[in-house]
Amino acid sequence: MAGISSKNYILYLVLVFFIPCFSNAEIGIEKVEEGFDVKGSPRVVHFNKSDYKGDLQFWCMAEDESGILYFGNNDGVVIYDGSSWCVVKLPNGSTVRSLLYSSDGKLYVGGVKEIGRLEQDEFGTYKYVSLNNYLRVEDRDFGDVWQIIEVEDQIVFRTFGLIIALSGKKTVTLPASQRFGRISVIEDRLYVVDDWGLKRLTLATFEFENIVPASTYEGHEVSGVLPGRKAGEIMLFTKPGNSYFVNPEKKTISFFKNHLPNFSSDQIFCALKSSKDTYYLGTINSYLLSFEFDGFQLEGSTMISGMQDKTVLGLDETNDGNIWAMLNKGIDCIEIASPVSVLFEGATVLDVRSFKDSLYLATNQGVYMTRLSKDSPIISTSDFKIVDGLEAQAWSLGKYEEKLIVSHDKGVFVLGEKGYYHVEGTNGIWKVIPFKGQEHLYLASAYDGIYILEYTEEEKFVIRNKVEGFEVSSRDIIQLGTSNVFWICESYSGVYKIRIDKELRRISSLEHFTTKNGLPSTFGVNAFPYKGNILFLSRKGIYTFDENTQQFVLYTKLADILDKRAYLRQIFSDNDTTWIADDELGVGYFDEKSGDAVESDLFASLRGSYSKSMELIVPLGNQKVLVGTTDGLYLFDLAVSPPTLEESMVFTQVSYRNEDDSLVYCPLASSKSAPYKFPQQTSSLVFQFASPGLAGNSEKQFSVKLGLADENWSEWSSAPSKEYSHLKAGFYAFKVKSRSIFGGETEEAVYYFEILPEWYQTKGAMGAFVLLVLVGIGLSVILVKRKLKITRKEERERRRLVELELQQMKLEKENELITKDKKQLEEVVINKSKELANYTVLLVGKRELLASMNEELKELKALAKNEKTREKIRLLAKKINTNLQDEKYLHVFDTNFERVHKAFFDDLKATYPSLTQKELRLCGFVKMNLTNKEIAAILNISVRGVETARYRLRKRLDLDHEVNMVEFLEQFSSSGLHEKSNEQE
């Protein structure tokens, strides 16, 4: 959070997963005895061959004003911009053992028989430019250049046999009487070490002034000439490990101390005094030594281990205050400026406790310990030793009855002045806490419930009894005041409230709370005391328990502030701060006057390294805090402010693919007034960038924004590049910024560019288009006038044609209506024909029935014996016969058939006007496709009679024998002969 004051750097957040119970009972200053100023070793970031892709051996380093780092390597100059590495080889392929970034912004390089500069072109490509041509021919065979310094506006190169002073394009050389062993600039004066001893050299006259002879420091080879403790004092270091104070004005020297063990074959190879007045000594076989003075007294001395190689060939300090060590195998960055240091690495640290001038750690590998010393407060991993017998999982530590209590997978162990012992009967103990209100009694939270521990008069801890009636794992347990009531959270089943009886032997009451009592879930609920309340943390908020309603309710004082965070798993207060825990590390101030604030950026370097079950946070009360992770134990010094990041974003490469899919590199410099112009066919535009000021930081993030394309800054990402495809034409400003793991953002870097439009979208093309339009308008006016006369005549003719077309359309419309009516009439005819056919079928059936009944009555009359019966049968047969002879139904048929098939009869009568009514009726039956039998039944004649009638009809119609009468009659209708006759007319 930007704008937070320095005191708020103590805001941070520790990840505690499921059951974070070890930091809620006893935290902070109680865990480390007062009077001890615990310090850790600085973290070391390693860079190896897989990173820089060069030779293993490094010699020197330089940093330019933007923070880009240059390393002297056996393969040449290795360049690191904080994101990517590259190697520039010298023409002769020699080793580079010296580099200097001068005040005029030039990087000077010293190789074997080579002096030169490293330059970067507008596209970001580095090249080496030799300066050997500035030397006389006889001076060019000078061997290795071991040092380059700047003094008196001149660049000075040192070889064993020659000093070369470069000013502009002019060089002056000074040969050694035997050998130049070291040069150094102290208080703007040039000091030279040769076989005689320490001298001062004035470049204006090239005259030496002797300071102290080599005999005063036993003639040993000098590995460092550095500023001393005060102005006007020099510290001189020799390879065997001795250091001396030199007064150059009085030309005196005094021995200070030997920094290497007696009779050691080790050597000091290089030395450095940092901006914070700490001295660093690079050794051949002992990593890196450091010491500093408190006034004139040696304050402390330590060895910085944890490096990837013991041999240090070069040392340098970058602008951010970190120390870089050039090694025989690789490069290491010692994060001196980082607020985090390392106390212990190599195991998961779950608890820490000081006891009897020692520091103890509970880890997944066992219990580790180291001695604490007020004179030597710095602690490193090598100082810790595992306690024999306490190997395997140790969960927590407690200090009771002047004893150290270890809660272990194997049970409870008690450490005292005479060693330690195992409390018999204990196994699988999470932690031991005092039983408030019960003197010398303690609760042991076990895998299978709760045990009562007692400290006896014999000054021993023993199990008094197990509390019966509760077999649940009791890692998260809180006592309500001094009562016998406890809250217990179990990871999966929910929350329990138990009461232990007065004898402390069994559970007298037990309440189990689940979602029915207001909990959002029974999974992963944790309980913590907080400012007089007990808070229950869940995946969906912070709750308290309402005794009146017996329900869990949201804790509104913090819910609105903290519910926006991830799953909160821990909360407790320490003085004015509130420690909270979700997926990161941080703490918050909640103040009505100054507002609420939560900070976690300072601890981002440990993100993702916390234990997934029990993390550790121990505020020490002096702006320091201990944090346990799966990797070890770390110390944060909150007095160390995050580094100020300014002007440390650079573009390292800008490229695009053209219409031929070829990669084109672009200049790195652009401005708003002179943007780089990309063609319209740019298919893939890639920006590569780096934050050199964060080069030593292994965890850095970038955020980008592109004008016209992006409304907001992107999410933070570790990717040092951004690609855009097929941007539309327009003016753009690509912006990028970065941040470190300790918070703070760099100033943004901006690249202005323009995507050119297509040729037809340019201003010239648009002007040409406008001109063409104007010319076209003029020509159009002329042509319109010329054609107007022709058009008028054509218009009159067109109007006449239109009127004719309208008449034709009217006729066509009327024809359409006629056709439509005709279709409707035909449909009606079809329906009526169907009805008539059905009627005819019913009529035939009726007459056949009557004929059948008449025949049966005749048979019945012959069988009847009674005259009266025969008479009745006769009368009935007479009625049936009369009905069969009745032709009224034929008139009904003729009427309906003519109505339905009017066009048929009209055509038939018109063609054959001499046809009788009976012949017309027979034509109708034939058209209906009735059989001779059906026609005989309707006419009440024999089938033979029907055949005879049809024969006569064929004669009348003048039909040949092979002509089908049905097909012939089908042509007589409104759609048949009637239409043909109309066509003929």
XYZ file of N, CA, C and O in Angstrom, residues 261-349:
356
model
N 42.277 -18.233 10.706
C 42.782 -19.054 11.811
C 44.305 -19.246 11.706
O 44.882 -19.215 10.620
N 44.905 -19.408 12.862
C 46.355 -19.638 12.881
C 46.708 -20.892 12.090
O 45.975 -21.882 12.099
N 47.822 -20.821 11.431
C 48.365 -21.937 10.636
C 47.409 -22.355 9.498
O 47.466 -23.463 8.987
N 46.521 -21.436 9.126
C 45.599 -21.735 8.028
C 46.309 -21.518 6.695
O 47.129 -20.615 6.535
N 45.997 -22.384 5.728
C 46.542 -22.225 4.379
C 45.636 -21.354 3.516
O 45.909 -21.138 2.335
N 44.580 -20.851 4.136
C 43.634 -20.013 3.412
C 44.247 -18.632 3.134
O 45.257 -18.249 3.738
N 43.639 -17.873 2.215
C 44.134 -16.545 1.867
C 42.961 -15.591 1.672
O 41.844 -15.995 1.325
N 43.240 -14.300 1.909
C 42.305 -13.244 1.533
C 42.650 -12.827 0.109
O 43.748 -12.341 -0.154
N 41.716 -13.000 -0.809
C 41.996 -12.715 -2.215
C 41.541 -11.306 -2.611
O 42.127 -10.686 -3.489
N 40.453 -10.813 -1.973
C 39.934 -9.489 -2.311
C 39.259 -8.892 -1.093
O 38.939 -9.607 -0.127
N 39.069 -7.572 -1.090
C 38.482 -6.890 0.055
C 37.612 -5.738 -0.435
O 37.838 -5.170 -1.509
N 36.614 -5.376 0.394
C 35.683 -4.311 0.034
C 35.171 -3.641 1.298
O 34.877 -4.310 2.292
N 35.067 -2.310 1.276
C 34.390 -1.575 2.333
C 33.077 -1.056 1.763
O 33.049 -0.349 0.757
N 31.952 -1.412 2.402
C 30.641 -1.060 1.867
C 30.268 0.361 2.260
O 30.932 1.019 3.066
N 29.162 0.815 1.695
C 28.653 2.150 2.011
C 28.171 2.255 3.451
O 28.007 3.353 3.968
N 27.948 1.109 4.100
C 27.528 1.101 5.505
C 28.710 0.819 6.435
O 28.515 0.418 7.586
N 29.939 0.996 5.914
C 31.178 0.869 6.691
C 31.419 -0.555 7.195
O 32.078 -0.739 8.228
N 30.888 -1.525 6.484
C 31.183 -2.917 6.804
C 32.278 -3.394 5.848
O 32.244 -3.099 4.655
N 33.246 -4.128 6.421
C 34.345 -4.659 5.610
C 34.026 -6.103 5.236
O 33.574 -6.899 6.085
N 34.267 -6.430 3.966
C 34.047 -7.784 3.467
C 35.360 -8.301 2.883
O 36.030 -7.590 2.116
N 35.700 -9.518 3.260
C 36.949 -10.133 2.821
C 36.621 -11.424 2.070
O 36.022 -12.356 2.634
N 37.003 -11.459 0.806
C 36.800 -12.671 0.029
C 37.988 -13.595 0.164
O 39.131 -13.183 -0.039
N 37.740 -14.834 0.516
C 38.811 -15.790 0.782
C 38.888 -16.852 -0.314
O 37.995 -16.965 -1.157
N 39.951 -17.613 -0.234
C 40.132 -18.701 -1.190
C 39.356 -19.931 -0.773
O 38.868 -20.686 -1.616
N 39.170 -20.114 0.538
C 38.564 -21.372 0.992
C 37.601 -21.202 2.161
O 37.217 -22.178 2.773
N 37.224 -19.963 2.480
C 36.361 -19.738 3.653
C 35.198 -18.816 3.344
O 34.767 -18.031 4.193
N 34.708 -18.850 2.143
C 33.570 -18.025 1.751
C 33.900 -16.538 1.914
O 34.923 -16.065 1.451
N 32.992 -15.835 2.629
C 33.106 -14.387 2.767
C 33.105 -14.017 4.242
O 32.223 -14.432 5.003
N 34.117 -13.246 4.652
C 34.209 -12.770 6.025
C 33.756 -11.323 6.078
O 33.978 -10.555 5.131
N 33.112 -10.941 7.183
C 32.672 -9.555 7.334
C 32.898 -9.107 8.769
O 32.840 -9.907 9.707
N 33.174 -7.809 8.924
C 33.283 -7.219 10.264
C 33.043 -5.725 10.143
O 33.092 -5.147 9.043
N 32.745 -5.087 11.255
C 32.518 -3.649 11.275
C 32.944 -3.107 12.626
O 33.155 -3.857 13.596
N 33.092 -1.784 12.685
C 33.562 -1.119 13.899
C 32.441 -0.316 14.532
O 31.601 0.265 13.841
N 32.440 -0.314 15.841
C 31.598 0.600 16.606
C 32.537 1.678 17.134
O 33.172 1.507 18.180
N 32.656 2.752 16.389
C 33.708 3.712 16.688
C 35.026 3.122 16.254
O 35.240 2.827 15.089
N 35.934 2.917 17.225
C 37.233 2.320 16.917
C 37.323 0.881 17.411
O 38.347 0.243 17.267
N 36.218 0.399 18.030
C 36.217 -0.960 18.548
C 35.572 -1.902 17.533
O 34.582 -1.568 16.882
N 36.180 -3.078 17.418
C 35.619 -4.090 16.534
C 34.278 -4.543 17.095
O 34.206 -5.052 18.214
N 33.213 -4.324 16.335
C 31.871 -4.634 16.839
C 31.534 -6.107 16.693
O 30.952 -6.715 17.563
N 31.904 -6.692 15.603
C 31.571 -8.102 15.408
C 32.228 -8.622 14.148
O 32.577 -7.876 13.245
N 32.415 -9.918 14.096
C 33.022 -10.551 12.934
C 32.287 -11.852 12.655
O 31.932 -12.577 13.587
N 32.029 -12.105 11.400
C 31.285 -13.306 11.070
C 31.706 -13.814 9.702
O 32.321 -13.103 8.913
N 31.363 -15.046 9.462
C 31.589 -15.639 8.151
C 30.238 -15.819 7.468
O 29.331 -16.420 8.045
N 30.081 -15.279 6.291
C 28.845 -15.433 5.523
C 28.970 -16.705 4.693
O 29.714 -16.763 3.723
N 28.269 -17.712 5.129
C 28.308 -18.998 4.422
C 27.061 -19.129 3.569
O 26.370 -18.152 3.303
N 26.750 -20.324 3.155
C 25.569 -20.540 2.317
C 25.790 -20.141 0.881
O 24.845 -20.072 0.094
N 27.054 -19.856 0.526
C 27.369 -19.484 -0.848
C 27.633 -20.750 -1.658
O 27.936 -21.806 -1.105
N 27.545 -20.636 -2.978
C 27.679 -21.827 -3.813
C 29.129 -22.217 -4.065
O 29.390 -23.276 -4.631
N 30.080 -21.364 -3.652
C 31.486 -21.709 -3.801
C 32.277 -20.998 -2.711
O 31.958 -19.874 -2.321
N 33.344 -21.641 -2.223
C 34.133 -21.071 -1.125
C 35.125 -20.020 -1.601
O 35.588 -19.199 -0.805
N 35.484 -20.040 -2.881
C 36.524 -19.153 -3.391
C 35.906 -17.887 -3.962
O 35.160 -17.934 -4.940
N 36.242 -16.743 -3.348
C 35.713 -15.454 -3.771
C 36.830 -14.709 -4.505
O 37.849 -14.362 -3.916
N 36.618 -14.430 -5.801
C 37.639 -13.787 -6.614
C 37.428 -12.288 -6.773
O 38.338 -11.576 -7.202
N 36.236 -11.808 -6.451
C 35.965 -10.388 -6.584
C 34.752 -9.988 -5.778
O 33.857 -10.802 -5.537
N 34.732 -8.710 -5.331
C 33.627 -8.190 -4.532
C 33.231 -6.821 -5.059
O 34.085 -6.037 -5.494
N 31.939 -6.535 -4.992
C 31.466 -5.211 -5.363
C 30.128 -4.958 -4.677
O 29.434 -5.904 -4.279
N 29.785 -3.677 -4.551
C 28.523 -3.275 -3.937
C 27.697 -2.526 -4.972
O 28.191 -1.632 -5.656
N 26.432 -2.911 -5.096
C 25.552 -2.232 -6.041
C 24.845 -1.067 -5.357
O 24.895 -0.901 -4.141
N 24.170 -0.269 -6.152
C 23.537 0.940 -5.640
C 22.460 0.652 -4.611
O 22.127 1.525 -3.805
N 21.887 -0.547 -4.642
C 20.851 -0.886 -3.664
C 21.423 -1.363 -2.339
O 20.680 -1.716 -1.426
N 22.759 -1.407 -2.212
C 23.392 -1.787 -0.952
C 23.698 -3.255 -0.816
O 24.234 -3.676 0.215
N 23.392 -4.060 -1.829
C 23.701 -5.487 -1.760
C 25.142 -5.738 -2.201
O 25.712 -4.984 -2.992
N 25.716 -6.823 -1.683
C 27.093 -7.198 -1.989
C 27.076 -8.353 -2.974
O 26.374 -9.353 -2.781
N 27.867 -8.209 -4.036
C 27.978 -9.260 -5.046
C 29.355 -9.900 -4.951
O 30.368 -9.196 -4.869
N 29.366 -11.211 -4.963
C 30.619 -11.961 -4.868
C 30.841 -12.712 -6.171
O 29.995 -13.514 -6.598
N 31.970 -12.427 -6.808
C 32.363 -13.150 -8.014
C 33.172 -14.370 -7.585
O 34.231 -14.224 -6.948
N 32.705 -15.528 -7.927
C 33.235 -16.765 -7.383
C 34.012 -17.550 -8.428
O 33.927 -17.284 -9.633
N 34.718 -18.533 -7.925
C 35.402 -19.454 -8.828
C 34.396 -20.262 -9.638
O 34.675 -20.685 -10.758
N 33.185 -20.406 -9.064
C 32.109 -21.110 -9.756
C 30.811 -20.353 -9.525
O 30.055 -20.670 -8.611
N 30.555 -19.339 -10.349
C 29.279 -18.654 -10.290
C 29.337 -17.269 -9.687
O 30.405 -16.703 -9.426
N 28.150 -16.742 -9.442
C 27.976 -15.420 -8.843
C 26.956 -15.548 -7.720
O 25.952 -16.248 -7.864
N 27.206 -14.846 -6.612
C 26.255 -14.796 -5.514
C 25.952 -13.350 -5.169
O 26.844 -12.501 -5.169
N 24.666 -13.082 -4.896
C 24.250 -11.771 -4.396
C 23.899 -11.918 -2.926
O 22.976 -12.669 -2.576
N 24.636 -11.242 -2.060
C 24.354 -11.271 -0.626
C 23.431 -10.113 -0.322
O 23.813 -8.941 -0.465
N 22.188 -10.410 0.059
C 21.161 -9.390 0.221
C 21.321 -8.647 1.542
O 20.527 -8.789 2.476
N 22.352 -7.806 1.599
C 22.611 -7.016 2.800
C 21.495 -6.013 3.022
O 21.104 -5.736 4.163
N 20.963 -5.442 1.947
C 19.943 -4.400 2.066
C 18.552 -4.966 2.326
O 17.612 -4.208 2.531
N 18.420 -6.276 2.302
C 17.114 -6.889 2.493
C 16.708 -6.844 3.966
O 17.545 -7.006 4.856
N 15.437 -6.638 4.249
C 14.975 -6.666 5.643
C 14.890 -8.077 6.216
O 14.608 -8.229 7.398
N 15.126 -9.094 5.404
C 15.022 -10.457 5.890
C 16.409 -11.098 5.930
O 17.216 -10.917 5.024
N 16.678 -11.800 7.006
C 17.921 -12.551 7.137
C 17.587 -13.969 7.595
O 16.477 -14.259 8.025
N 18.558 -14.850 7.487
C 18.345 -16.268 7.742
C 18.969 -16.660 9.068
O 20.146 -16.382 9.313
N 18.187 -17.297 9.941
C 18.726 -17.881 11.158
C 18.985 -19.371 10.974
O 19.977 -19.897 11.484
N 18.048 -20.015 10.252
C 18.162 -21.470 10.113
C 17.476 -21.878 8.825
O 16.402 -21.372 8.486
N 18.076 -22.812 8.108
C 17.480 -23.348 6.897
C 17.675 -24.854 6.849
O 18.620 -25.375 7.434
N 16.741 -25.523 6.154
C 16.902 -26.957 5.968
C 15.811 -27.798 6.589
O 15.844 -29.025 6.474
N 14.823 -27.160 7.255
C 13.734 -27.920 7.857
C 12.545 -26.987 8.063
O 12.679 -25.760 8.027
N 11.376 -27.589 8.292
C 10.174 -26.810 8.594
C 10.185 -26.431 10.064
O 10.190 -27.299 10.946
N 10.198 -25.128 10.334
C 10.258 -24.642 11.718
C 8.844 -24.330 12.183
O 8.147 -23.504 11.592
